[in-house]
Amino acid sequence: MKKQKKLSILLRGLIAENPVLVLVLGTCPTLAQTGSVIAALSMGIAATVVLVCSNVVISALRKIIPDTVRIPCYIVVIAGFVTIVQLLMHAYLPDLYEMMGVYLALIVVNCIILGRAEMFARKNNVIDSALDGLGMGLGFLLALVAMATIREVLGAGSFAGIKIPFLQDYTLPILTMAPGGFLVFGILIAVINKIGPKKGAQKRKEFSCEGCPSAALCGKVSCAENVELTEITKPEIVTNKEEKEGEANGN
Amino acid sequence: MNMKNIFKKENLKPVIVLLAICVVVAALLGAVNLLTEERIEDNEQQKVFESLKEAMDGHITPIKNLPDGTPKSVTGMYEVRENASSDTLKGKIVTLVVKGYAGDISMTVGVKADGTVSKVVITSQSESHGKAGMASYPDKFKGVGADEVGSVELFTGATVSSTAIRGGVADAIAAATGAGSSEPEEEETLPKTDAEIIALSKTLIGADIALTDITPEEGNTYLKRLYKADGKGYIAYLLVISPEYGTPETETLIHFDNSGKIVAVNKLTWKTSDAIYGYEPPTEETVNAFYDKLAGNTSASFAEKFVKAEGEDKEVEHVSNATNTTNRLVASISEAFTFVDELVRLDMPREESEVIELSKALVGEGATLTDITPKSGNTYLKRLYKAGEEGFVAYLVVISPNYGTPETETLIHFDNSGKIVSVNKLTWKTSDAIYGYEPPTEETVKAFYDKLAGNTSKSFSEKFIKAEGEDKEVEHVANATNTTNRLVASIAEAFDFVDGLTQTAEQGGSNGARIVGIIILSLGILCPVGLAVFKKIRGRKEN
């Protein structure tokens, strides 16, 4: 039972609750870094590393960090990890560092990371948080690579820098630019909505507090009437209940 | 919010937790930075080299200091060798920035050892004319030498850009081959020859006074000549060129005494340019009346009476209908004051070696004296020595404002707590005799000096210094009040500097404590305030 639960936490982030295509978080780097597959890979991996590390730390500290300074503490931790990743990339992977440019630093404000910290890491134990981070990160990576593949292959006629001979003459350059990016993004979301597991990929309600980093803070005051507890939010509650039971049993 | 609440656990805890997290993260980042910074620097260096390799391949080493005469457009130079172990220079790479049509053009030029160009690479430009073929214009310079650069054709339709690039290549070759374009400094021609100026100076101070040329090398716009008149002070020759006519507007010769006060002024030339604005030129008498007001001024009184700061609402002396000319003349005299004041500050009536000998006699022959004379702020304190365990020795000189010669020379031995141990009266030549007073006896003067020993700066202020308007009895030498006042001022200055030194040692340790205290205090004030605000906002939201 436990193993199943752990696995589900991990797999959830891949498709059912894909942060980019379902939760629609972290769209900025998604659009910016999917012009080429290499860039998408770097971004995805960097974000995953940061996500896992920050989830672990925040989860470990969740009992210590008081509610009132919650957000600043999370930001400090996240920014710290992003900076470490920056320094390491600058030192050991300078080419990738150049390619990522300012978006590497912008991982700090990536909604996925702060969102998961708020929604999951601060309510769950370290292992679960790590798995959630890994799952979400991989989902992010997958979405990014998928988009980048489409954009690079159809837009520039190459894949990861390797030119594809017969496509070179039939490229759609607009796909590598911003408008094309939005187009591909929208289409991918539509596809996932259609073919994804019915349970998770529900249509998002307006004013949903899901994924909003300040949901707990605002106490859902402005949107309490509008929020329907969607399938997406339900697993959260179930998890908490089980967690509480687990705690009561002395886990 | 209650002040008592600040230190309750629930209010303090968030602050401490946040602070702790910040400290830990900062430490971690510091560690990672230490680990990676060298590598990062190497990578950045590599990046630069990679871009340079395009101009000339090989082992590249940067040239740290660009030689004098390197053209201004050059931003960097590198040496290229075949490989790391080879000694022979293959050539040099020069990076430059030149001004093009629409902005700056950054270029990298490889110059072979024989002085010809290996390759020209344009690294950045904003000349957006997109002319076909312009991109390959830099290739025209391949193999071109210094004398051929000028004859490379410009690109029609992009004259400015190609001129800039061509100029850049020429500069690069010049820089690389060391044939810098340094023009020799032009010797300035003055309206009067040196001999004439010296002759005129002698009429001011006396024919038999030796004059030494101490004209400054830089920083002087109007001060064309400055002479030290042995024992008598200084002579300054000032020249102001009229910006309207381009010819000499005013030529002035000023005699300063050894204390930096104007003794006499010789108006050599006065040709106001303000006539060009239609003003009736001032009469000879008006002009002379102005010049007569100059004598007797120190730099302080001169600034007060003649210099008006921008925007200041102040009445100053000037020649009516010749305001601009006056302003420029005043500026030239101010400049003279600046240089003379500095010379006065550094000047000593005795040789350095003599002062050191006398100081040793005061503290003990075996003492080691370290010169800690301050660089600024000292008017009378000509030398200050640290005598290790023994304390300090101060050598004070007061120049008589009446005679321009040393009035008092005093050597004081301070102990390490800033107290006077002993005083050596080297010179006492009261100028107050000039006022007709019977000069005081040797005993009276000695009695005064004997009262100095044993004083700290506090007791000294109490016994010897009277503030302006204060009704207080102070020690002084009768019939030599002015001289005494100046002597007391010089000793007070010595106390100021010595106190500063003795206090710093004590304070050193407590500075660290002060900083910690300030940090804790500010945190203690800011955090509760911030928390209170935060809670208020939160409370409002939940309502």
mmCIF file with all atom_site columns, N, CA, C and O in Angstrom, chain B residues 19-41:
data_model
loop_
_atom_site.group_PDB
_atom_site.id
_atom_site.type_symbol
_atom_site.label_atom_id
_atom_site.label_alt_id
_atom_site.label_comp_id
_atom_site.label_asym_id
_atom_site.label_entity_id
_atom_site.label_seq_id
_atom_site.pdbx_PDB_ins_code
_atom_site.Cartn_x
_atom_site.Cartn_y
_atom_site.Cartn_z
_atom_site.occupancy
_atom_site.B_iso_or_equiv
_atom_site.pdbx_formal_charge
_atom_site.auth_seq_id
_atom_site.auth_comp_id
_atom_site.auth_asym_id
_atom_site.auth_atom_id
_atom_site.pdbx_PDB_model_num
ATOM 1  N N  . LEU B 1 19 ? 16.328 34.364 10.152  1.00 0.00 ? 19 LEU B N  1
ATOM 2  C CA . LEU B 1 19 ? 17.735 34.762 10.216  1.00 0.00 ? 19 LEU B CA 1
ATOM 3  C C  . LEU B 1 19 ? 18.649 33.549 10.111  1.00 0.00 ? 19 LEU B C  1
ATOM 4  O O  . LEU B 1 19 ? 19.630 33.549 9.375   1.00 0.00 ? 19 LEU B O  1
ATOM 5  N N  . ALA B 1 20 ? 18.291 32.501 10.856  1.00 0.00 ? 20 ALA B N  1
ATOM 6  C CA . ALA B 1 20 ? 19.129 31.299 10.843  1.00 0.00 ? 20 ALA B CA 1
ATOM 7  C C  . ALA B 1 20 ? 19.208 30.703 9.442   1.00 0.00 ? 20 ALA B C  1
ATOM 8  O O  . ALA B 1 20 ? 20.282 30.331 8.963   1.00 0.00 ? 20 ALA B O  1
ATOM 9  N N  . ILE B 1 21 ? 18.043 30.610 8.796   1.00 0.00 ? 21 ILE B N  1
ATOM 10 C CA . ILE B 1 21 ? 18.030 30.052 7.440   1.00 0.00 ? 21 ILE B CA 1
ATOM 11 C C  . ILE B 1 21 ? 18.892 30.878 6.512   1.00 0.00 ? 21 ILE B C  1
ATOM 12 O O  . ILE B 1 21 ? 19.683 30.355 5.715   1.00 0.00 ? 21 ILE B O  1
ATOM 13 N N  . CYS B 1 22 ? 18.760 32.209 6.617   1.00 0.00 ? 22 CYS B N  1
ATOM 14 C CA . CYS B 1 22 ? 19.562 33.078 5.751   1.00 0.00 ? 22 CYS B CA 1
ATOM 15 C C  . CYS B 1 22 ? 21.046 32.850 5.987   1.00 0.00 ? 22 CYS B C  1
ATOM 16 O O  . CYS B 1 22 ? 21.842 32.755 5.046   1.00 0.00 ? 22 CYS B O  1
ATOM 17 N N  . VAL B 1 23 ? 21.431 32.764 7.258   1.00 0.00 ? 23 VAL B N  1
ATOM 18 C CA . VAL B 1 23 ? 22.849 32.594 7.565   1.00 0.00 ? 23 VAL B CA 1
ATOM 19 C C  . VAL B 1 23 ? 23.369 31.277 6.993   1.00 0.00 ? 23 VAL B C  1
ATOM 20 O O  . VAL B 1 23 ? 24.429 31.223 6.363   1.00 0.00 ? 23 VAL B O  1
ATOM 21 N N  . VAL B 1 24 ? 22.606 30.216 7.192   1.00 0.00 ? 24 VAL B N  1
ATOM 22 C CA . VAL B 1 24 ? 23.049 28.902 6.695   1.00 0.00 ? 24 VAL B CA 1
ATOM 23 C C  . VAL B 1 24 ? 23.172 28.912 5.176   1.00 0.00 ? 24 VAL B C  1
ATOM 24 O O  . VAL B 1 24 ? 24.174 28.451 4.611   1.00 0.00 ? 24 VAL B O  1
ATOM 25 N N  . VAL B 1 25 ? 22.152 29.429 4.516   1.00 0.00 ? 25 VAL B N  1
ATOM 26 C CA . VAL B 1 25 ? 22.188 29.473 3.048   1.00 0.00 ? 25 VAL B CA 1
ATOM 27 C C  . VAL B 1 25 ? 23.360 30.310 2.569   1.00 0.00 ? 25 VAL B C  1
ATOM 28 O O  . VAL B 1 25 ? 24.074 29.939 1.637   1.00 0.00 ? 25 VAL B O  1
ATOM 29 N N  . ALA B 1 26 ? 23.560 31.450 3.234   1.00 0.00 ? 26 ALA B N  1
ATOM 30 C CA . ALA B 1 26 ? 24.668 32.319 2.826   1.00 0.00 ? 26 ALA B CA 1
ATOM 31 C C  . ALA B 1 26 ? 26.001 31.592 2.968   1.00 0.00 ? 26 ALA B C  1
ATOM 32 O O  . ALA B 1 26 ? 26.868 31.667 2.102   1.00 0.00 ? 26 ALA B O  1
ATOM 33 N N  . ALA B 1 27 ? 26.155 30.883 4.082   1.00 0.00 ? 27 ALA B N  1
ATOM 34 C CA . ALA B 1 27 ? 27.406 30.142 4.295   1.00 0.00 ? 27 ALA B CA 1
ATOM 35 C C  . ALA B 1 27 ? 27.602 29.094 3.202   1.00 0.00 ? 27 ALA B C  1
ATOM 36 O O  . ALA B 1 27 ? 28.695 28.947 2.645   1.00 0.00 ? 27 ALA B O  1
ATOM 37 N N  . LEU B 1 28 ? 26.527 28.397 2.899   1.00 0.00 ? 28 LEU B N  1
ATOM 38 C CA . LEU B 1 28 ? 26.589 27.372 1.856   1.00 0.00 ? 28 LEU B CA 1
ATOM 39 C C  . LEU B 1 28 ? 26.999 27.975 0.520   1.00 0.00 ? 28 LEU B C  1
ATOM 40 O O  . LEU B 1 28 ? 27.862 27.450 -0.189  1.00 0.00 ? 28 LEU B O  1
ATOM 41 N N  . LEU B 1 29 ? 26.366 29.092 0.180   1.00 0.00 ? 29 LEU B N  1
ATOM 42 C CA . LEU B 1 29 ? 26.685 29.747 -1.082  1.00 0.00 ? 29 LEU B CA 1
ATOM 43 C C  . LEU B 1 29 ? 28.137 30.201 -1.108  1.00 0.00 ? 29 LEU B C  1
ATOM 44 O O  . LEU B 1 29 ? 28.821 30.093 -2.123  1.00 0.00 ? 29 LEU B O  1
ATOM 45 N N  . GLY B 1 30 ? 28.593 30.717 0.035   1.00 0.00 ? 30 GLY B N  1
ATOM 46 C CA . GLY B 1 30 ? 29.983 31.128 0.110   1.00 0.00 ? 30 GLY B CA 1
ATOM 47 C C  . GLY B 1 30 ? 30.914 29.960 -0.175  1.00 0.00 ? 30 GLY B C  1
ATOM 48 O O  . GLY B 1 30 ? 31.880 30.080 -0.924  1.00 0.00 ? 30 GLY B O  1
ATOM 49 N N  . ALA B 1 31 ? 30.577 28.818 0.405   1.00 0.00 ? 31 ALA B N  1
ATOM 50 C CA . ALA B 1 31 ? 31.424 27.646 0.207   1.00 0.00 ? 31 ALA B CA 1
ATOM 51 C C  . ALA B 1 31 ? 31.450 27.224 -1.261  1.00 0.00 ? 31 ALA B C  1
ATOM 52 O O  . ALA B 1 31 ? 32.513 26.973 -1.839  1.00 0.00 ? 31 ALA B O  1
ATOM 53 N N  . VAL B 1 32 ? 30.276 27.135 -1.862  1.00 0.00 ? 32 VAL B N  1
ATOM 54 C CA . VAL B 1 32 ? 30.213 26.733 -3.270  1.00 0.00 ? 32 VAL B CA 1
ATOM 55 C C  . VAL B 1 32 ? 30.954 27.739 -4.144  1.00 0.00 ? 32 VAL B C  1
ATOM 56 O O  . VAL B 1 32 ? 31.657 27.374 -5.093  1.00 0.00 ? 32 VAL B O  1
ATOM 57 N N  . ASN B 1 33 ? 30.800 29.004 -3.808  1.00 0.00 ? 33 ASN B N  1
ATOM 58 C CA . ASN B 1 33 ? 31.481 30.039 -4.582  1.00 0.00 ? 33 ASN B CA 1
ATOM 59 C C  . ASN B 1 33 ? 32.990 29.832 -4.547  1.00 0.00 ? 33 ASN B C  1
ATOM 60 O O  . ASN B 1 33 ? 33.673 29.888 -5.562  1.00 0.00 ? 33 ASN B O  1
ATOM 61 N N  . LEU B 1 34 ? 33.501 29.603 -3.329  1.00 0.00 ? 34 LEU B N  1
ATOM 62 C CA . LEU B 1 34 ? 34.931 29.346 -3.176  1.00 0.00 ? 34 LEU B CA 1
ATOM 63 C C  . LEU B 1 34 ? 35.379 28.189 -4.052  1.00 0.00 ? 34 LEU B C  1
ATOM 64 O O  . LEU B 1 34 ? 36.427 28.227 -4.687  1.00 0.00 ? 34 LEU B O  1
ATOM 65 N N  . LEU B 1 35 ? 34.543 27.186 -4.085  1.00 0.00 ? 35 LEU B N  1
ATOM 66 C CA . LEU B 1 35 ? 34.870 25.991 -4.847  1.00 0.00 ? 35 LEU B CA 1
ATOM 67 C C  . LEU B 1 35 ? 34.957 26.281 -6.328  1.00 0.00 ? 35 LEU B C  1
ATOM 68 O O  . LEU B 1 35 ? 35.763 25.716 -7.045  1.00 0.00 ? 35 LEU B O  1
ATOM 69 N N  . THR B 1 36 ? 34.074 27.133 -6.804  1.00 0.00 ? 36 THR B N  1
ATOM 70 C CA . THR B 1 36 ? 33.912 27.263 -8.252  1.00 0.00 ? 36 THR B CA 1
ATOM 71 C C  . THR B 1 36 ? 34.526 28.521 -8.857  1.00 0.00 ? 36 THR B C  1
ATOM 72 O O  . THR B 1 36 ? 34.681 28.604 -10.075 1.00 0.00 ? 36 THR B O  1
ATOM 73 N N  . GLU B 1 37 ? 34.893 29.495 -8.031  1.00 0.00 ? 37 GLU B N  1
ATOM 74 C CA . GLU B 1 37 ? 35.229 30.777 -8.652  1.00 0.00 ? 37 GLU B CA 1
ATOM 75 C C  . GLU B 1 37 ? 36.453 30.714 -9.562  1.00 0.00 ? 37 GLU B C  1
ATOM 76 O O  . GLU B 1 37 ? 36.503 31.363 -10.616 1.00 0.00 ? 37 GLU B O  1
ATOM 77 N N  . GLU B 1 38 ? 37.413 29.906 -9.160  1.00 0.00 ? 38 GLU B N  1
ATOM 78 C CA . GLU B 1 38 ? 38.605 29.829 -10.009 1.00 0.00 ? 38 GLU B CA 1
ATOM 79 C C  . GLU B 1 38 ? 38.256 29.259 -11.368 1.00 0.00 ? 38 GLU B C  1
ATOM 80 O O  . GLU B 1 38 ? 38.673 29.769 -12.413 1.00 0.00 ? 38 GLU B O  1
ATOM 81 N N  . ARG B 1 39 ? 37.493 28.202 -11.331 1.00 0.00 ? 39 ARG B N  1
ATOM 82 C CA . ARG B 1 39 ? 37.101 27.568 -12.582 1.00 0.00 ? 39 ARG B CA 1
ATOM 83 C C  . ARG B 1 39 ? 36.283 28.499 -13.457 1.00 0.00 ? 39 ARG B C  1
ATOM 84 O O  . ARG B 1 39 ? 36.436 28.521 -14.671 1.00 0.00 ? 39 ARG B O  1
ATOM 85 N N  . ILE B 1 40 ? 35.411 29.238 -12.822 1.00 0.00 ? 40 ILE B N  1
ATOM 86 C CA . ILE B 1 40 ? 34.565 30.168 -13.576 1.00 0.00 ? 40 ILE B CA 1
ATOM 87 C C  . ILE B 1 40 ? 35.433 31.214 -14.258 1.00 0.00 ? 40 ILE B C  1
ATOM 88 O O  . ILE B 1 40 ? 35.232 31.566 -15.423 1.00 0.00 ? 40 ILE B O  1
ATOM 89 N N  . GLU B 1 41 ? 36.418 31.716 -13.515 1.00 0.00 ? 41 GLU B N  1
ATOM 90 C CA . GLU B 1 41 ? 37.289 32.724 -14.101 1.00 0.00 ? 41 GLU B CA 1
ATOM 91 C C  . GLU B 1 41 ? 38.030 32.142 -15.285 1.00 0.00 ? 41 GLU B C  1
ATOM 92 O O  . GLU B 1 41 ? 38.159 32.792 -16.326 1.00 0.00 ? 41 GLU B O  1
#
